[in-house]
Structures are given as C-alpha cells and as structure tokens.
Coordinates of C-alpha atoms in Angstrom, one line a residue:
M1 CA -0.1 -0.1 0.0
R2 CA 2.8 2.1 0.9
R3 CA 4.4 1.5 -2.4
D4 CA 1.4 2.4 -4.2
W5 CA 1.1 5.6 -2.5
T6 CA 4.8 6.3 -3.3
R7 CA 3.9 5.7 -7.1
L8 CA 1.1 8.1 -7.1
R9 CA 2.8 10.8 -5.2
F10 CA 5.6 10.7 -7.4
A11 CA 3.2 10.4 -10.3
L12 CA 1.6 14.0 -8.8
Y13 CA 5.1 15.5 -8.5
V14 CA 6.0 14.4 -12.1
L15 CA 2.5 16.0 -13.2
L16 CA 3.2 19.0 -11.3
L17 CA 6.9 19.8 -12.9
A18 CA 5.2 18.8 -16.4
L19 CA 2.3 21.2 -16.0
I20 CA 4.6 24.1 -15.1
P21 CA 6.5 24.3 -18.3
V22 CA 3.6 23.1 -20.4
G23 CA 1.2 25.9 -19.0
I24 CA 4.4 28.2 -19.4
A25 CA 4.7 27.2 -23.0
Y26 CA 1.0 27.3 -23.7
W27 CA 1.3 30.9 -22.5
A28 CA 4.1 31.8 -24.3
F29 CA 2.8 30.3 -27.8
A30 CA -0.7 31.6 -27.3
R31 CA 0.9 35.1 -27.1
V32 CA 2.8 34.8 -30.1
A33 CA 0.6 33.2 -32.2
A34 CA -0.6 36.3 -33.4
G35 CA 2.6 37.8 -34.1
N36 CA 3.7 34.7 -36.1
E37 CA 0.8 34.7 -37.8
V38 CA 1.1 38.1 -39.1
E39 CA 4.5 37.8 -40.2
R40 CA 3.5 34.3 -42.0
A41 CA 0.9 36.0 -44.0
D42 CA 3.4 38.8 -44.8
A43 CA 5.5 36.2 -46.2
Q44 CA 2.8 34.4 -48.0
M45 CA 1.4 37.9 -49.3
S46 CA 4.9 38.9 -50.3
A47 CA 5.5 35.4 -52.8
S48 CA 2.2 36.0 -54.5
L49 CA 3.2 39.7 -55.1
S50 CA 6.1 39.0 -56.5
A51 CA 4.6 36.3 -58.5
A52 CA 2.0 38.4 -59.9
V53 CA 4.5 40.9 -61.0
T54 CA 6.6 38.7 -62.7
E55 CA 3.2 37.2 -64.5
F56 CA 2.3 40.7 -65.4
N57 CA 5.9 41.2 -67.1
T58 CA 4.8 38.5 -69.6
F59 CA 1.7 40.8 -70.3
L60 CA 4.2 43.6 -71.1
S61 CA 6.2 41.4 -73.2
A62 CA 3.1 40.2 -75.3
A63 CA 2.1 44.0 -75.7
D64 CA 5.7 44.5 -77.0
K65 CA 5.3 41.6 -79.5
R66 CA 2.2 42.6 -80.4
G67 CA 3.5 46.1 -81.0
L68 CA 6.1 44.9 -83.1
E69 CA 4.0 42.8 -85.3
V70 CA 1.5 45.9 -86.0
A71 CA 4.8 48.4 -86.4
A72 CA 6.0 45.7 -89.2
R73 CA 2.5 46.0 -91.1
P74 CA 3.5 47.8 -94.7
A75 CA -0.1 49.3 -94.3
V76 CA 0.7 50.7 -91.0
Q77 CA 4.1 51.8 -92.3
Q78 CA 2.5 53.6 -95.1
A79 CA -0.7 55.2 -93.4
L80 CA 1.9 56.5 -90.7
A81 CA 4.1 57.9 -93.6
D82 CA 1.4 59.6 -95.2
R83 CA -0.5 60.6 -92.5
D84 CA -3.8 59.4 -93.5
A85 CA -5.9 59.7 -90.7
D86 CA -8.8 57.7 -92.3
R87 CA -6.4 54.6 -93.0
L88 CA -5.1 55.0 -89.2
V89 CA -8.7 55.0 -87.8
R90 CA -9.5 51.9 -89.8
L91 CA -6.4 49.8 -89.0
A92 CA -7.0 51.0 -85.0
R93 CA -10.2 49.5 -85.1
R94 CA -8.9 45.8 -85.8
T95 CA -6.4 46.0 -83.3
P96 CA -8.2 46.9 -79.6
N97 CA -6.1 48.5 -77.0
V98 CA -3.7 49.7 -79.7
R99 CA -3.1 53.6 -80.9
L100 CA -1.1 54.8 -83.6
A101 CA 0.7 58.0 -84.1
A102 CA 2.0 60.2 -86.6
G103 CA 3.4 63.6 -85.3
S104 CA 0.4 65.4 -83.2
L105 CA -2.1 63.0 -85.1
V106 CA -3.0 60.0 -82.7
V107 CA -6.0 57.6 -83.2
G108 CA -7.3 54.5 -81.2
E109 CA -8.7 54.0 -78.3
A110 CA -6.6 53.6 -75.1
P111 CA -8.1 52.3 -71.7
R112 CA -8.1 55.0 -68.9
L113 CA -6.0 52.9 -66.7
A114 CA -3.2 50.8 -68.5
A115 CA 0.2 50.1 -68.5
T116 CA 1.7 51.1 -72.2
R117 CA 4.5 49.6 -74.5
T118 CA 5.9 51.8 -77.5
V119 CA 7.0 50.9 -80.5
Y120 CA 8.5 53.6 -83.1
V121 CA 7.9 52.8 -86.8
S122 CA 10.3 53.5 -89.5
F123 CA 9.4 53.9 -93.3
D124 CA 12.1 54.4 -96.1
G125 CA 14.8 55.2 -93.4
R126 CA 13.2 57.6 -91.2
R127 CA 10.9 57.5 -88.4
V128 CA 7.3 58.3 -89.3
G129 CA 5.2 57.5 -86.2
R130 CA 4.6 55.2 -83.3
V131 CA 2.7 52.1 -82.1
S132 CA 1.4 51.9 -78.5
V133 CA 0.0 49.0 -76.9
A134 CA -1.9 49.1 -74.0
V135 CA -2.2 46.2 -71.4
P136 CA -5.4 47.3 -69.4
L137 CA -5.7 47.8 -65.8
D138 CA -8.8 46.0 -65.1
Q139 CA -10.8 43.7 -63.7
A140 CA -9.9 41.1 -66.6
L141 CA -6.2 41.6 -65.6
L142 CA -7.1 41.1 -61.9
G143 CA -8.7 37.5 -62.5
Q144 CA -6.2 36.2 -64.6
L145 CA -3.4 37.1 -62.2
S146 CA -5.2 35.5 -59.3
R147 CA -5.9 32.5 -61.4
D148 CA -2.1 32.1 -62.8
V149 CA -0.7 33.1 -59.1
G150 CA -2.9 30.5 -57.1
L151 CA -3.7 33.3 -54.2
G152 CA -3.6 32.3 -50.7
R153 CA -6.9 31.8 -48.8
G154 CA -8.9 35.0 -47.9
D155 CA -6.4 36.7 -50.3
A156 CA -7.4 39.4 -53.1
L157 CA -5.5 41.6 -55.6
A158 CA -6.0 45.1 -56.5
L159 CA -4.7 48.0 -58.3
T160 CA -4.4 51.6 -57.3
A161 CA -3.2 54.3 -59.2
G162 CA -2.8 57.3 -56.7
E163 CA -5.9 59.4 -56.2
R164 CA -7.4 58.5 -59.8
S165 CA -9.0 55.0 -59.2
A166 CA -8.8 51.7 -57.7
V167 CA -9.6 48.1 -59.3
A168 CA -10.1 45.3 -57.1
T169 CA -11.3 41.7 -56.9
D170 CA -14.0 40.9 -54.6
G171 CA -14.9 44.8 -54.1
V172 CA -11.6 44.7 -51.8
A173 CA -9.8 48.0 -52.7
P174 CA -7.5 50.1 -50.2
D175 CA -9.1 53.5 -49.0
R176 CA -5.6 55.2 -49.9
D177 CA -2.1 54.6 -51.7
L178 CA 0.2 52.5 -50.5
A179 CA 4.2 52.5 -50.0
S180 CA 5.9 49.9 -52.1
N181 CA 7.2 46.9 -50.6
R182 CA 6.3 47.6 -46.9
P183 CA 3.1 45.3 -45.5
T184 CA 0.7 48.1 -43.5
D185 CA -3.0 47.9 -42.3
V186 CA -5.7 49.6 -44.4
R187 CA -9.3 50.1 -44.0
V188 CA -12.0 48.5 -46.5
G189 CA -15.5 50.0 -45.5
R190 CA -15.4 48.6 -41.7
D191 CA -13.0 45.8 -42.2
T192 CA -9.0 46.0 -41.7
Y193 CA -6.7 44.3 -44.3
R194 CA -3.2 43.5 -44.1
A195 CA -1.8 44.9 -47.4
L196 CA 1.5 44.6 -49.6
A197 CA 2.3 47.1 -52.8
A198 CA 4.7 46.8 -55.6
P199 CA 4.8 49.3 -58.7
L200 CA 3.7 48.1 -62.1
P201 CA 6.2 49.1 -64.9
D202 CA 5.1 51.1 -67.7
S203 CA 1.8 52.0 -65.6
D204 CA 2.1 55.7 -64.8
G205 CA 2.7 55.0 -61.1
A206 CA -0.1 52.3 -60.8
K207 CA 0.7 49.8 -57.8
L208 CA -0.8 46.0 -57.6
V209 CA -1.8 45.3 -54.3
V210 CA -2.4 42.3 -52.5
L211 CA -4.3 42.1 -49.2
R212 CA -5.6 39.6 -46.5
S213 CA -8.2 40.2 -44.0
R214 CA -7.1 40.9 -40.6
A215 CA -10.0 38.8 -39.4
A216 CA -8.7 35.4 -41.3
I217 CA -5.3 36.0 -39.8
A218 CA -7.0 36.3 -36.1
D219 CA -9.1 33.2 -36.9
D220 CA -6.0 31.2 -37.9
A221 CA -4.0 32.5 -35.1
G222 CA -7.2 31.5 -32.8
D223 CA -6.9 27.9 -34.7
L224 CA -3.2 27.6 -33.7
R225 CA -3.9 28.6 -29.8
E226 CA -6.5 25.9 -30.0
R227 CA -4.4 23.4 -31.2
I228 CA -1.6 23.8 -28.9
G229 CA -4.3 23.8 -26.0
L230 CA -5.9 20.6 -26.9
S231 CA -2.4 18.8 -27.6
A232 CA -1.0 20.4 -24.3
L233 CA -3.9 18.5 -22.3
A234 CA -4.0 15.3 -24.4
M235 CA -0.3 14.9 -23.6
L236 CA 0.0 16.2 -19.9
G237 CA -0.6 12.5 -18.5
A238 CA 2.2 11.0 -20.9
V239 CA 4.6 14.2 -20.3
A240 CA 3.8 13.2 -16.2
L241 CA 5.4 9.9 -16.5
A242 CA 8.0 10.7 -19.2
A243 CA 9.0 14.5 -18.3
Y244 CA 12.3 13.7 -16.6
A245 CA 13.6 11.1 -19.1
G246 CA 12.1 12.4 -22.2
A247 CA 13.0 16.3 -21.6
P248 CA 16.4 16.4 -23.1
F249 CA 14.9 14.6 -26.1
V250 CA 11.9 17.0 -26.6
S251 CA 14.1 19.7 -26.2
R252 CA 16.4 18.7 -29.1
G253 CA 13.3 18.1 -31.4
V254 CA 11.7 21.4 -30.9
S255 CA 14.9 23.1 -31.5
A256 CA 15.5 21.1 -35.0
L257 CA 12.1 21.9 -36.1
Q258 CA 12.4 25.6 -35.5
Q259 CA 15.7 25.8 -37.0
R260 CA 14.3 23.9 -39.8
A261 CA 11.1 26.0 -40.5
V262 CA 13.5 29.2 -39.5
A263 CA 15.9 27.7 -42.8
T264 CA 13.0 27.2 -45.0
R265 CA 11.8 30.7 -44.5
V266 CA 15.1 32.0 -44.7
L267 CA 16.2 30.2 -47.9
S268 CA 12.7 31.1 -49.5
N269 CA 13.1 34.9 -49.1
V270 CA 17.1 35.1 -49.4
G271 CA 18.1 37.8 -52.1
D272 CA 20.2 35.0 -53.9
G273 CA 18.9 31.9 -55.9
V274 CA 19.0 28.6 -54.0
V275 CA 18.7 25.3 -56.0
L276 CA 18.9 21.9 -54.0
V277 CA 19.0 18.7 -56.2
D278 CA 19.0 15.2 -54.9
R279 CA 21.9 12.6 -55.5
D280 CA 20.1 11.8 -59.1
G281 CA 19.9 15.6 -60.4
V282 CA 16.3 16.3 -59.4
V283 CA 15.5 19.6 -58.3
Q284 CA 13.8 19.4 -54.9
F285 CA 14.1 23.0 -53.8
W286 CA 13.8 26.2 -56.0
N287 CA 13.6 29.4 -54.1
R288 CA 11.7 32.7 -55.0
A289 CA 14.8 34.5 -56.0
A290 CA 16.1 31.5 -58.2
Q291 CA 12.5 32.1 -60.0
V292 CA 13.0 35.9 -60.4
I293 CA 16.6 35.6 -61.8
T294 CA 15.8 32.8 -64.4
G295 CA 12.5 33.6 -65.2
L296 CA 11.6 29.7 -64.6
R297 CA 8.6 29.1 -62.9
V298 CA 9.0 26.6 -59.3
D299 CA 6.7 24.3 -60.9
A300 CA 8.4 24.0 -64.3
V301 CA 11.7 23.1 -62.4
R302 CA 10.9 21.2 -59.0
G303 CA 10.7 17.4 -59.7
R304 CA 12.7 17.4 -62.9
K305 CA 16.3 17.1 -63.7
I306 CA 17.9 20.0 -63.7
E307 CA 19.7 19.7 -67.2
D308 CA 16.3 19.0 -68.7
A309 CA 14.9 22.0 -66.9
I310 CA 17.5 24.4 -67.7
P311 CA 18.8 23.3 -70.9
P312 CA 21.9 24.9 -70.9
W313 CA 23.0 23.3 -67.4
R314 CA 24.9 20.7 -69.3
D315 CA 27.4 23.2 -70.7
V316 CA 27.8 25.3 -67.4
A317 CA 27.8 22.5 -64.6
E318 CA 31.4 21.3 -64.7
R319 CA 32.5 25.1 -64.4
I320 CA 30.7 25.4 -60.8
P321 CA 33.2 25.2 -57.9
V322 CA 31.6 22.9 -55.5
S323 CA 32.7 22.5 -51.8
A324 CA 33.1 18.5 -50.5
P325 CA 30.8 17.6 -47.4
G326 CA 32.0 19.3 -44.2
A327 CA 34.6 21.3 -46.0
D328 CA 36.2 23.3 -42.7
G329 CA 39.1 25.2 -44.8
E330 CA 38.2 28.1 -47.5
R331 CA 35.9 27.2 -49.9
P332 CA 36.5 28.0 -53.5
R333 CA 35.4 31.4 -55.1
A334 CA 32.4 31.3 -57.1
E335 CA 32.4 31.5 -60.7
T336 CA 30.7 33.8 -62.8
I337 CA 29.1 32.2 -65.8
P338 CA 27.1 33.1 -68.8
L339 CA 23.7 31.6 -69.0
D340 CA 21.3 31.9 -72.2
L341 CA 17.7 31.7 -70.7
G342 CA 15.1 32.1 -73.1
G343 CA 16.9 33.8 -75.6
R344 CA 18.2 36.4 -72.4
E345 CA 22.2 36.2 -71.8
R346 CA 22.5 36.5 -68.2
W347 CA 25.6 36.4 -66.1
L348 CA 25.3 34.4 -62.9
S349 CA 27.8 34.1 -60.1
F350 CA 27.6 30.4 -59.1
S351 CA 29.1 27.9 -56.2
G352 CA 28.2 24.6 -54.6
V353 CA 27.9 22.8 -51.9
D354 CA 27.7 18.7 -51.5
F355 CA 26.1 17.1 -48.7
E356 CA 25.1 13.6 -47.3
D357 CA 21.4 14.0 -49.6
G358 CA 22.7 15.7 -52.7
R359 CA 23.9 19.1 -53.4
V360 CA 23.2 22.6 -53.0
Y361 CA 23.8 25.5 -55.8
T362 CA 23.6 29.4 -54.9
F363 CA 23.7 31.9 -57.6
R364 CA 23.5 35.8 -57.8
D365 CA 22.5 37.7 -60.9
V366 CA 25.5 39.8 -61.7
T367 CA 24.7 41.2 -65.2
E368 CA 24.7 44.5 -64.4
E369 CA 27.8 44.5 -62.6
R370 CA 29.8 43.0 -65.4
R371 CA 28.2 45.4 -67.8
L372 CA 29.3 48.3 -65.5
E373 CA 33.1 46.7 -65.4
E374 CA 32.9 46.7 -69.0
A375 CA 32.3 49.9 -69.3
R376 CA 34.7 51.0 -66.8
S377 CA 37.6 48.8 -69.0
D378 CA 36.2 50.6 -72.5
F379 CA 36.4 54.1 -70.5
V380 CA 39.6 53.6 -69.1
A381 CA 41.1 52.2 -72.3
T382 CA 39.8 55.1 -74.7
V383 CA 40.7 57.6 -72.2
S384 CA 44.1 56.4 -71.8
H385 CA 44.8 56.3 -75.6
E386 CA 43.1 59.6 -76.3
L387 CA 45.1 61.3 -73.7
R388 CA 48.2 59.9 -74.3
T389 CA 48.4 61.3 -77.9
P390 CA 48.4 64.8 -76.8
L391 CA 50.2 64.3 -73.8
A392 CA 52.9 63.2 -75.8
A393 CA 52.8 66.0 -78.1
I394 CA 52.9 68.6 -75.4
Y395 CA 55.5 67.2 -73.8
G396 CA 57.7 66.7 -76.7
A397 CA 57.4 70.2 -77.9
A398 CA 58.2 71.5 -74.3
L399 CA 61.0 69.6 -73.9
T400 CA 62.3 70.8 -77.2
L401 CA 61.7 74.5 -76.3
R402 CA 64.0 73.6 -73.0
R403 CA 66.9 72.4 -74.7
S404 CA 69.5 74.7 -74.6
D405 CA 71.5 72.9 -77.6
V406 CA 69.0 73.5 -79.9
E407 CA 68.5 76.6 -82.0
L408 CA 65.0 77.6 -82.8
D409 CA 64.2 80.5 -84.8
S410 CA 60.8 82.5 -84.5
S411 CA 59.0 80.3 -86.9
G412 CA 60.1 77.2 -85.0
R413 CA 59.4 78.3 -81.7
E414 CA 55.8 79.4 -82.8
Q415 CA 55.4 75.9 -84.3
L416 CA 56.0 74.3 -81.1
L417 CA 54.1 76.7 -78.9
S418 CA 51.2 76.1 -81.5
T419 CA 51.3 72.5 -81.1
I420 CA 51.0 73.0 -77.2
A421 CA 48.2 75.2 -77.6
D422 CA 46.2 72.6 -79.9
Q423 CA 46.9 69.7 -78.0
S424 CA 46.0 71.7 -75.0
D425 CA 42.6 72.5 -76.5
R426 CA 42.4 68.9 -77.7
L427 CA 43.0 67.5 -73.9
A428 CA 40.3 70.5 -72.5
R429 CA 37.8 69.0 -75.0
I430 CA 38.5 65.5 -74.3
V431 CA 38.2 66.6 -70.5
E432 CA 34.5 68.4 -71.3
E433 CA 33.2 65.5 -72.9
I434 CA 33.8 63.2 -69.9
L435 CA 32.4 65.6 -67.6
L436 CA 29.3 66.3 -69.9
T437 CA 29.0 62.6 -70.2
S438 CA 28.7 61.9 -66.5
R439 CA 26.3 64.6 -65.7
L440 CA 24.0 63.6 -68.4
A441 CA 24.4 59.9 -66.9
A442 CA 23.4 61.5 -63.6
G443 CA 20.9 63.3 -64.7
E444 CA 22.1 66.7 -63.5
L445 CA 22.4 68.7 -66.8
R446 CA 19.3 71.0 -67.2
V447 CA 18.5 72.2 -71.0
A448 CA 17.1 76.0 -71.0
R449 CA 13.8 75.9 -72.9
G450 CA 14.1 79.2 -75.0
R451 CA 13.9 80.2 -78.6
F452 CA 17.0 80.6 -81.1
D453 CA 17.8 81.4 -84.3
A454 CA 18.8 78.5 -86.4
D455 CA 20.5 80.1 -89.0
Q456 CA 22.9 82.0 -86.6
V457 CA 23.7 79.0 -84.9
V458 CA 24.7 77.4 -88.2
R459 CA 26.7 80.0 -89.5
E460 CA 28.6 80.7 -85.9
T461 CA 29.3 77.0 -85.8
V462 CA 30.7 76.7 -89.0
D463 CA 32.6 79.8 -88.5
A464 CA 34.2 78.1 -85.4
A465 CA 35.0 75.0 -87.2
S466 CA 36.6 76.3 -90.3
V467 CA 39.8 77.8 -88.4
R468 CA 40.4 73.8 -87.8
L469 CA 40.2 72.0 -91.3
P470 CA 42.5 69.8 -92.2
A471 CA 44.1 69.8 -95.6
G472 CA 41.9 68.6 -98.3
V473 CA 38.7 69.1 -96.8
R474 CA 36.0 71.9 -97.9
L475 CA 33.5 73.3 -95.4
E476 CA 30.2 74.6 -97.1
V477 CA 26.9 75.8 -95.7
M478 CA 23.8 76.2 -97.8
E479 CA 21.9 78.9 -97.1
P480 CA 18.7 78.7 -95.7
R481 CA 15.5 80.5 -96.6
S482 CA 13.8 82.3 -93.5
L483 CA 12.8 80.0 -90.8
P484 CA 11.0 80.7 -87.8
P485 CA 12.5 80.6 -84.2
V486 CA 13.2 77.1 -83.0
A487 CA 12.2 75.7 -79.5
G488 CA 15.3 74.6 -77.5
D489 CA 18.6 75.7 -75.9
G490 CA 20.7 77.7 -78.5
E491 CA 24.2 76.7 -76.9
R492 CA 23.2 72.9 -76.8
A493 CA 22.2 73.1 -80.3
R494 CA 25.2 74.6 -81.6
Q495 CA 27.5 71.9 -79.5
V496 CA 25.4 69.2 -81.2
L497 CA 26.1 70.8 -84.4
A498 CA 30.0 70.8 -83.7
N499 CA 30.0 67.4 -82.5
L500 CA 28.6 66.4 -85.5
I501 CA 30.8 68.5 -88.1
D502 CA 33.9 66.8 -86.1
N503 CA 32.7 63.3 -86.4
A504 CA 32.3 64.6 -90.1
L505 CA 35.9 65.7 -90.4
K506 CA 37.1 62.5 -88.1
Y507 CA 35.8 59.9 -90.7
S508 CA 36.9 61.9 -94.1
P509 CA 40.4 61.0 -93.9
D510 CA 40.9 61.1 -97.8
G511 CA 39.2 64.7 -97.6
G512 CA 36.5 66.0 -99.7
R513 CA 33.2 68.3 -99.1
I514 CA 31.5 68.6 -95.9
T515 CA 28.1 70.4 -96.3
V516 CA 26.0 71.8 -93.5
R517 CA 22.4 72.9 -94.1
V518 CA 19.2 73.7 -92.1
E519 CA 15.9 73.5 -93.3
A520 CA 12.2 73.2 -92.5
H521 CA 10.4 69.9 -92.3
E522 CA 6.7 69.5 -91.2
G523 CA 6.8 71.8 -88.4
Y524 CA 10.5 71.0 -87.4
A525 CA 14.0 72.5 -88.2
R526 CA 16.2 69.8 -89.7
F527 CA 19.7 70.4 -89.5
S528 CA 22.2 68.3 -91.5
V529 CA 26.0 67.4 -91.7
E530 CA 26.6 65.5 -95.2
D531 CA 30.2 64.4 -95.8
E532 CA 32.2 62.3 -98.5
G533 CA 33.8 60.0 -95.7
I534 CA 34.1 55.9 -95.3
G535 CA 30.3 55.8 -94.3
V536 CA 28.5 53.9 -92.0
P537 CA 27.4 49.8 -92.5
P538 CA 24.0 49.5 -92.2
A539 CA 24.5 47.0 -89.0
E540 CA 26.5 50.0 -87.2
R541 CA 23.8 52.8 -87.6
E542 CA 22.1 52.7 -83.9
R543 CA 25.3 51.5 -82.2
I544 CA 27.1 54.5 -83.0
F545 CA 24.9 56.5 -81.0
E546 CA 26.2 54.5 -77.9
K547 CA 28.8 55.3 -75.2
F548 CA 32.1 54.8 -75.9
Y549 CA 31.3 53.3 -79.2
R550 CA 33.5 54.0 -82.4
L551 CA 33.3 52.8 -85.9
D552 CA 36.9 52.4 -86.3
P553 CA 38.0 51.1 -83.0
N554 CA 41.3 50.1 -84.2
L555 CA 42.4 53.5 -85.7
T556 CA 42.8 52.0 -89.5
R557 CA 41.8 55.1 -91.1
G558 CA 43.2 57.4 -88.2
A559 CA 39.9 58.1 -86.9
G560 CA 40.7 58.9 -83.0
G561 CA 38.1 60.2 -80.3
T562 CA 36.7 59.2 -76.8
G563 CA 33.3 57.7 -78.6
L564 CA 31.4 60.1 -76.9
G565 CA 30.7 62.6 -79.2
L566 CA 27.8 61.4 -80.8
Y567 CA 26.6 60.3 -77.6
I568 CA 26.2 63.1 -76.2
A569 CA 24.5 64.5 -79.4
R570 CA 21.9 62.0 -79.0
E571 CA 21.1 62.9 -75.3
L572 CA 21.3 66.6 -75.9
V573 CA 18.7 66.3 -79.0
R574 CA 16.5 64.2 -76.7
R575 CA 16.5 66.6 -74.2
M576 CA 15.2 69.2 -76.7
N577 CA 12.3 67.1 -77.7
G578 CA 13.9 66.3 -80.9
R579 CA 15.3 63.0 -82.7
I580 CA 18.7 62.3 -84.5
W581 CA 19.8 59.4 -87.1
V582 CA 22.1 59.2 -89.8
T583 CA 21.8 57.7 -93.5
S584 CA 24.8 56.4 -95.5
Q585 CA 26.3 54.6 -98.0
P586 CA 29.5 52.6 -97.1
G587 CA 32.5 54.0 -98.8
A588 CA 30.5 56.9 -100.4
G589 CA 29.4 59.3 -97.2
S590 CA 27.0 59.8 -94.8
T591 CA 24.7 62.2 -93.6
F592 CA 23.7 63.2 -89.7
S593 CA 21.0 64.8 -89.1
F594 CA 18.8 66.0 -86.2
E595 CA 15.1 67.8 -86.1
L596 CA 14.1 70.3 -83.3
P597 CA 10.3 71.5 -83.1
F598 CA 9.6 75.4 -84.3
A599 CA 8.8 77.7 -81.1
D600 CA 5.3 77.7 -82.6
R601 CA 4.7 73.9 -83.0
E602 CA 5.7 73.4 -79.2
T603 CA 3.2 75.9 -78.1
E604 CA 0.5 74.4 -80.1
D605 CA 1.5 71.3 -78.5
G606 CA 1.0 72.3 -75.1
S607 CA 4.6 71.6 -74.0

C-alpha cells in the first residue's frame, strides 16, 4: 500500500513539474501566435505579389511583341508615313488597345488605366510614327493574375493609381495609396486588411496590391492556440510519466523543428537563388529568387532533372566550384558564368556545396555589375589612348623648347607653341566630353527651354570649325530660307552641330566636301551634316550613338576620339524634344541629321 502511494505521489510530483512548463509554453505560444501568423501572412503575400508582378511582365512582353507585329505591317507603315487619318482609324479599329500616332495625329482607343509599351515605326529610312499597345489595368487582368498566381486563402488583388482610381477583386480595394514593399494595415469599408503593394512598370504610377483580411489572420492564430491547448491537455498524462526521461530529447526535437522552419523561411526569401538537387540530379527546392533571376517558375523546375529543366546546364555544370561535404577550410571562389535563358544572356555567379542527400547550388545575377565593369574597362582604355597622344605632343614640344643645345628661330618656336596650344585645347575638349557625359548619366544636366535662330547657330558653328580644317577638306553651308524661331537651347544645339561636324572631319581621312544645311520640315527645323567619308555600315547605324562606341576602334583610318561625341549629341537632342539619325552609303559618305521643333509648334502641342 505504501509503495502504491509512493508511486502515486511521484506521479503527482511529475505531473506538477510537467504542468508548469506546459502551462508556460502554452501561454508563450498563445501570446506569439498572432505575431507569427502576421509574419507568415506577410511572407505569403510577398510571395504572391512577387509572382503576380513576374506574371504581369509576361503581359508586357506580349504587348511588345504585338506592337512589333503591328509596326511591321506595310499598311500601317504606309498610313503613318502618309499621315492618312482615315486609314489609321480603320487600322486602329482592327486592333483593340492599340494607338497609332504620327506627329500630333493620334488615333485609337486606350483604356483609362493601363500599362503602355511603345514601338517606333520607320519607313524609307525615317521615323514616321509610333505604335502604342496598352495592357488594361482592369478586372479582367486581376482575374487572370489571380488564376495564374494561385492566391492564398482569403487573399485578394487590387490595382491602385494614386487618387485617380482603384480596381479590385471581390470589391476589396484600399482606401488610400500604399508605400511599396512594406506591409501595412488598411481600411476597406468596416473591415481591416493587411496589404502589400509593388509598382507596375510602364503604368504611370499604378501599383499592384495583395490584401488579406485581418479577421482571417486572427482566426488562423486562434486555431493555432486551440490546437496548442488541446495538444497540451492530451499529452499532460504522458508527459507526467516521461518528463524527466524525455525532456532532453523533446528539447532537441523542438529546437530542430524551429531551426528547420526558420531555414525554410530564410531560403525562400533570401536574395540569392538557391537550388537543391538530390543524388539523381532532380530539383527538390527552387526558391523565389531563383525564379525571379531565371524567369523559370518553380512548378516548371521542381521534380525534374536540372539539365532537363535548364538546357544550358550541361555546358556550365562542370565550371561551377563545389565544396566537399563538411569542408572546414577556405571554400573555392564563386565562378561567374554566362547562361542563355530563353534568349536572354544573364551572367550568374555560381557556387555549390555537397552534402549527404545531394548538392546545393547558390547563384546571383551579376549581369549589371559585369556590364558596368566592361563600361569601366572601355572608359579606361579609351581615355588612356586619347590622352596619351596630346600629352606626348605637349611633352615633346615642351622638352624641345627647354633644350639649350637646339637653336630655334621664331618660326620653329611659334610652331612648337602652336602644337602645345592645339593639343591643350584637345585635352580640354576630351575632359569636357567626359564631364558632360557624367552629368548626362547622373541626370544633372538641365537644358534651357527658350528660342533661338537656327541660321545664326549654323553660321557661328561653321565659322568656328573653319579655322581648324585639315588639308583637303572643304566646309560649305547651304544658305537657308527664312526660318521661324526654334524651341530649345541654342548653346546645346550649337554643341550638337559642332559634334556632328567634328565627326564628319574625323571620318573623312581622304578629304572631300562637308555640307551643312538647315531647312524646315513638317514643323521641325532639320539640321544636316553631309560628308564624303568612309560611311557607316547598316548594322552599325544604331550603335554609333552608344557611349564609348567608335566605328573604327583600331584606328585603321586614323579616326581617333573618345566615342562620346555622338552619344552626347543624341542625349542633348532628346532633352530638347528632338530626334537624331544617320543615313549612309558605305564608302560614299554619311548624312547625320537632327530635328528640333519650331517654337510655335511646341506652343500648339502644349509643351
């Protein structure tokens, strides 16, 4: 009898000892359940929003493709070139959500709230108009995104555009504009929702919003508390008998589960792509960053062999450095490898780690960093080459002037001083180009909005260029008729014209005639510089306006330069609401032209 009482008393002691930590644990879990449920809801909403924005980009890609198809139609090109309003109206009616524009003539219906992609149309070597394709931001789009993404329970999608309008599924629309990438609480009628927003590209400030009811989040937290309470009551009897013996094992098990949950959440939200493949090479884990970087959805990759899901993988797998299981030393550096993903070349920095169940790969997108590094290398190489020549000439002339064993007459001394002055001026122009390019790239350059005399700009620019013409080159001006004032910055227009004349001089190594003219053309002042130089191949006519690009990079025809003159010209013309282009016949010369609107035209357009 005494032995049974001892056992009973021991059981009561164990029950009390078990009841204290179980009660504390229940209180703690119940207290944080709501907070954990909010964090889980935020993570799920973030995943849904990221997937929805990615899916929206496919709609924009389809709009680009549709715009290119419409722009390629001969009928559209001819109608835009002729500015035939009736034909444009008929063409626009056949293509919903497409607007056709030629100058100030615009036809076609466009949704009030939409994301727009524009394709410019060229005909006979000149730009004649543009095709704008709209992706309506409406209920149909939200419905499609909801079906494609697969929203969580109680979630809804909405579109906001500042104070203008809001579109939502199930009538759930926020009552105010939301900050991007930050979960917040909003009111919808009498209810409170948790909301997360992200801006949509090419949509004039529109944002996509994922919302989840606060009541649903609270219900989930309540269900969790109820499950915790029932589990605690059901297990108290067993815990009373096994508390001391099983406590260490339980503690380690709970810790492992928590660490696994934290690891899963961290890997799902980390900025680097993470891929887990088993020993057979089958993808078992594909996080959100991997989907965003590669454009491959998780359902298209997981469960498949990695070389089947990513065809270029066979060519790059051997180049990826992989650490051995349990390696404690310095791990090999990540390898940057180009990968062709659906026609897009992306540079990804890869590394891998083996473990007992397979291999984990991590990667990040370094495409922009690589392009920046290439631009820096081009910049250093170009500037080093361009600075070396004038510096060598200045240095040589200065040393000659300093030598006491060389007798120079006044003519020789004047020639050396002229060399120093000319090369110093060249250095100054190079530095000015570099500084101006930096200001253009940083958006710090402001172009004056005024009026100027096109004829005066042409005459002054040609007079300044005439004093430094090389032998065998003739610079002529075609006298214009009386032109109205041009809208823009006269000094910047003079700089653009001077750059085009310098370019013509540079690429006319055999001499010839350079003709400068300005004339009226459909409400614009068209400035042209025509030369008889080496010409521009058709494949290079767009690239020559890029930064640091030179038609003759190896200087086989003696054409030097930083490759910034045409880039600066293009950027200045754009900032004055104009356009610039080139027509050329290789070996027979080129004509560089740019147009700026007349002042009265800008007034009529309301700009």
